[in-house]
mmCIF file of C-alpha atoms in Angstrom:
data_model
loop_
_atom_site.group_PDB
_atom_site.id
_atom_site.type_symbol
_atom_site.label_atom_id
_atom_site.label_comp_id
_atom_site.label_asym_id
_atom_site.label_seq_id
_atom_site.Cartn_x
_atom_site.Cartn_y
_atom_site.Cartn_z
ATOM 1 C CA MET Z 1 -43.033 90.799 -47.381
ATOM 2 C CA ASP Z 2 -40.229 89.780 -49.715
ATOM 3 C CA VAL Z 3 -38.518 86.487 -49.026
ATOM 4 C CA LYS Z 4 -34.819 86.349 -49.769
ATOM 5 C CA ARG Z 5 -34.044 83.556 -52.227
ATOM 6 C CA THR Z 6 -30.835 81.991 -50.935
ATOM 7 C CA VAL Z 7 -29.242 78.962 -52.558
ATOM 8 C CA VAL Z 8 -26.257 76.881 -51.544
ATOM 9 C CA PHE Z 9 -23.461 75.698 -53.798
ATOM 10 C CA GLY Z 10 -21.601 73.046 -51.833
ATOM 11 C CA GLY Z 11 -18.398 71.229 -52.661
ATOM 12 C CA THR Z 12 -14.809 70.642 -51.675
ATOM 13 C CA PHE Z 13 -13.620 73.137 -54.298
ATOM 14 C CA ASP Z 14 -10.150 71.582 -54.375
ATOM 15 C CA PRO Z 15 -9.475 73.984 -56.023
ATOM 16 C CA PHE Z 16 -12.141 76.502 -57.047
ATOM 17 C CA THR Z 17 -12.246 76.813 -60.848
ATOM 18 C CA LEU Z 18 -13.705 79.059 -63.531
ATOM 19 C CA GLY Z 19 -16.377 76.385 -63.965
ATOM 20 C CA HIS Z 20 -17.423 76.835 -60.339
ATOM 21 C CA LEU Z 21 -17.412 80.612 -60.748
ATOM 22 C CA ARG Z 22 -19.647 80.393 -63.825
ATOM 23 C CA ILE Z 23 -22.171 78.237 -61.925
ATOM 24 C CA VAL Z 24 -22.269 80.871 -59.167
ATOM 25 C CA GLU Z 25 -22.808 83.640 -61.727
ATOM 26 C CA GLN Z 26 -25.608 81.683 -63.410
ATOM 27 C CA ALA Z 27 -27.296 80.940 -60.080
ATOM 28 C CA LEU Z 28 -27.343 84.657 -59.306
ATOM 29 C CA SER Z 29 -29.795 85.053 -62.198
ATOM 30 C CA PHE Z 30 -32.508 83.404 -60.065
ATOM 31 C CA ALA Z 31 -31.232 83.777 -56.485
ATOM 32 C CA ASP Z 32 -30.776 86.803 -54.265
ATOM 33 C CA GLU Z 33 -27.836 85.255 -52.442
ATOM 34 C CA ILE Z 34 -25.482 82.340 -53.049
ATOM 35 C CA VAL Z 35 -23.771 80.635 -50.140
ATOM 36 C CA ILE Z 36 -20.706 78.712 -51.263
ATOM 37 C CA ALA Z 37 -20.322 75.968 -48.661
ATOM 38 C CA VAL Z 38 -16.767 74.646 -48.581
ATOM 39 C CA CYS Z 39 -17.159 71.073 -47.390
ATOM 40 C CA GLU Z 40 -14.938 68.283 -46.212
ATOM 41 C CA ASN Z 41 -15.234 64.877 -47.860
ATOM 42 C CA SER Z 42 -13.942 61.834 -45.995
ATOM 43 C CA GLN Z 43 -13.035 60.227 -49.338
ATOM 44 C CA LYS Z 44 -10.869 63.147 -50.475
ATOM 45 C CA ARG Z 45 -7.579 64.535 -49.187
ATOM 46 C CA PRO Z 46 -7.487 68.194 -50.235
ATOM 47 C CA LYS Z 47 -4.116 69.874 -50.655
ATOM 48 C CA LEU Z 48 -5.382 72.993 -48.858
ATOM 49 C CA SER Z 49 -7.358 73.150 -45.618
ATOM 50 C CA ALA Z 50 -11.023 74.145 -45.720
ATOM 51 C CA ASP Z 51 -10.096 77.503 -44.174
ATOM 52 C CA GLU Z 52 -7.500 78.134 -46.900
ATOM 53 C CA ARG Z 53 -10.011 77.201 -49.605
ATOM 54 C CA VAL Z 54 -12.615 79.505 -48.042
ATOM 55 C CA GLU Z 55 -10.173 82.427 -48.143
ATOM 56 C CA LEU Z 56 -9.179 81.785 -51.765
ATOM 57 C CA ILE Z 57 -12.800 81.523 -52.876
ATOM 58 C CA ARG Z 58 -13.680 84.730 -51.028
ATOM 59 C CA ARG Z 59 -10.975 86.487 -53.038
ATOM 60 C CA ALA Z 60 -12.243 84.975 -56.290
ATOM 61 C CA VAL Z 61 -15.847 86.099 -55.707
ATOM 62 C CA THR Z 62 -15.091 89.548 -54.262
ATOM 63 C CA PRO Z 63 -16.768 91.331 -57.221
ATOM 64 C CA LEU Z 64 -20.007 89.418 -56.536
ATOM 65 C CA SER Z 65 -21.650 91.193 -53.597
ATOM 66 C CA SER Z 66 -24.443 88.636 -53.226
ATOM 67 C CA VAL Z 67 -22.095 85.717 -52.567
ATOM 68 C CA ARG Z 68 -21.067 84.435 -49.154
ATOM 69 C CA VAL Z 69 -18.405 81.772 -48.592
ATOM 70 C CA GLU Z 70 -18.667 79.586 -45.495
ATOM 71 C CA LYS Z 71 -16.981 76.488 -44.162
ATOM 72 C CA CYS Z 72 -19.341 73.517 -43.909
ATOM 73 C CA ILE Z 73 -18.589 71.062 -41.128
ATOM 74 C CA GLY Z 74 -20.483 67.800 -41.495
ATOM 75 C CA LEU Z 75 -23.268 67.098 -43.944
ATOM 76 C CA LEU Z 76 -24.360 69.754 -46.419
ATOM 77 C CA THR Z 77 -27.977 69.003 -45.512
ATOM 78 C CA ALA Z 78 -27.296 69.900 -41.857
ATOM 79 C CA PHE Z 79 -25.626 73.127 -43.011
ATOM 80 C CA CYS Z 80 -28.671 73.936 -45.159
ATOM 81 C CA LYS Z 81 -31.079 73.263 -42.285
ATOM 82 C CA ALA Z 82 -29.051 75.486 -39.941
ATOM 83 C CA GLU Z 83 -29.002 78.277 -42.552
ATOM 84 C CA SER Z 84 -32.678 77.743 -43.547
ATOM 85 C CA ILE Z 85 -31.611 77.102 -47.147
ATOM 86 C CA ARG Z 86 -33.961 74.990 -49.256
ATOM 87 C CA VAL Z 87 -32.292 75.125 -52.675
ATOM 88 C CA ALA Z 88 -28.932 73.710 -53.741
ATOM 89 C CA VAL Z 89 -27.268 74.221 -57.110
ATOM 90 C CA ARG Z 90 -24.885 71.848 -58.837
ATOM 91 C CA GLY Z 91 -22.914 72.193 -62.045
ATOM 92 C CA ILE Z 92 -23.176 69.375 -64.585
ATOM 93 C CA ARG Z 93 -20.385 68.723 -67.114
ATOM 94 C CA SER Z 94 -21.644 65.518 -68.758
ATOM 95 C CA ALA Z 95 -24.342 62.850 -68.773
ATOM 96 C CA ALA Z 96 -22.238 60.651 -66.470
ATOM 97 C CA HIS Z 97 -21.774 63.576 -64.093
ATOM 98 C CA PHE Z 98 -25.545 64.159 -64.157
ATOM 99 C CA GLU Z 99 -26.158 60.591 -63.000
ATOM 100 C CA GLU Z 100 -23.737 61.009 -60.069
ATOM 101 C CA GLU Z 101 -25.389 64.272 -59.062
ATOM 102 C CA GLN Z 102 -28.859 62.739 -59.400
ATOM 103 C CA VAL Z 103 -27.920 60.082 -56.821
ATOM 104 C CA MET Z 104 -26.478 62.713 -54.465
ATOM 105 C CA SER Z 105 -29.587 64.848 -54.915
ATOM 106 C CA GLU Z 106 -31.770 61.916 -53.867
ATOM 107 C CA ILE Z 107 -29.597 61.212 -50.808
ATOM 108 C CA ASN Z 108 -29.821 64.882 -49.812
ATOM 109 C CA ARG Z 109 -33.594 64.884 -50.343
ATOM 110 C CA ARG Z 110 -33.974 61.887 -48.047
ATOM 111 C CA LEU Z 111 -31.891 63.612 -45.357
ATOM 112 C CA TYR Z 112 -33.616 66.990 -45.798
ATOM 113 C CA PRO Z 113 -36.913 66.603 -47.722
ATOM 114 C CA GLU Z 114 -37.323 70.376 -48.163
ATOM 115 C CA LEU Z 115 -34.032 70.643 -50.087
ATOM 116 C CA VAL Z 116 -34.444 70.960 -53.852
ATOM 117 C CA THR Z 117 -31.427 70.556 -56.139
ATOM 118 C CA ILE Z 118 -31.177 72.580 -59.339
ATOM 119 C CA MET Z 119 -28.658 71.255 -61.829
ATOM 120 C CA ILE Z 120 -27.025 73.811 -64.105
ATOM 121 C CA PRO Z 121 -25.299 72.617 -67.272
ATOM 122 C CA THR Z 122 -21.741 73.845 -67.588
ATOM 123 C CA ALA Z 123 -21.069 76.316 -70.385
ATOM 124 C CA PRO Z 124 -19.611 74.384 -73.359
ATOM 125 C CA GLU Z 125 -16.398 76.408 -73.299
ATOM 126 C CA LEU Z 126 -15.800 75.285 -69.693
ATOM 127 C CA ALA Z 127 -16.894 71.637 -69.981
ATOM 128 C CA HIS Z 128 -13.246 70.499 -69.864
ATOM 129 C CA VAL Z 129 -12.544 72.383 -66.613
ATOM 130 C CA SER Z 130 -12.503 70.300 -63.436
ATOM 131 C CA SER Z 131 -10.702 70.531 -60.118
ATOM 132 C CA SER Z 132 -8.864 67.280 -60.831
ATOM 133 C CA ALA Z 133 -7.614 68.632 -64.186
ATOM 134 C CA VAL Z 134 -6.469 71.850 -62.487
ATOM 135 C CA ARG Z 135 -4.614 69.871 -59.812
ATOM 136 C CA GLU Z 136 -2.808 67.834 -62.463
ATOM 137 C CA ILE Z 137 -1.881 70.856 -64.589
ATOM 138 C CA ALA Z 138 -0.668 72.772 -61.531
ATOM 139 C CA ARG Z 139 1.259 69.777 -60.218
ATOM 140 C CA TYR Z 140 3.535 69.932 -63.249
ATOM 141 C CA GLY Z 141 3.730 73.718 -63.452
ATOM 142 C CA GLY Z 142 1.318 74.138 -66.379
ATOM 143 C CA ASP Z 143 -0.439 77.379 -67.295
ATOM 144 C CA LEU Z 144 -3.676 77.784 -65.332
ATOM 145 C CA HIS Z 145 -5.019 80.785 -67.279
ATOM 146 C CA GLY Z 146 -8.519 79.887 -68.433
ATOM 147 C CA TRP Z 147 -8.847 77.273 -65.689
ATOM 148 C CA VAL Z 148 -9.048 79.242 -62.412
ATOM 149 C CA PRO Z 149 -10.035 82.820 -61.530
ATOM 150 C CA VAL Z 150 -7.120 85.226 -62.062
ATOM 151 C CA GLU Z 151 -7.518 86.538 -58.497
ATOM 152 C CA ILE Z 152 -6.275 83.203 -57.129
ATOM 153 C CA LEU Z 153 -4.264 81.819 -60.050
ATOM 154 C CA GLU Z 154 -0.823 82.312 -58.479
ATOM 155 C CA ASN Z 155 -1.961 80.874 -55.150
ATOM 156 C CA ILE Z 156 -3.364 77.756 -56.820
ATOM 157 C CA ALA Z 157 -0.288 77.319 -59.022
ATOM 158 C CA GLU Z 158 2.014 77.525 -55.995
ATOM 159 C CA ALA Z 159 -0.098 75.388 -53.650
ATOM 160 C CA TYR Z 160 -0.548 72.479 -56.055
ATOM 161 C CA LEU Z 161 2.950 72.438 -57.579
ATOM 162 C CA ASP Z 162 4.826 69.255 -56.647
#
């Protein structure tokens, strides 16, 4: 009996970037299904609601049939338990980012011991791409080509423009 290899990619995705998309594509090389869990973070105030972010991400990943996008209410570990997911993926842009993710991985492991975190280095050509950079560029009406998926570029540009 074949077991479906499902992994979760959790985050606030405020907004979803080409860096996020590349991590999803890379994870598909070893997983049968990716669940993008759009989470809330009490320390962040996203411009768009979780439901709006879910819809935008669904549009961005439409060509990828093995990707599901879901809203995550509460802890990612609780979401993973409910979905019987035991593997999480995270993108890593730098050594400092790795250290942050290492701490979060350990917290998640303590909350859900069966959860393993796989850290995927960001492609060098996308190492500069981050949600915070996209928000800042969009805020001032900058060009988002090369920063966010084209399927949602106009929506992101409009939503984050101040």
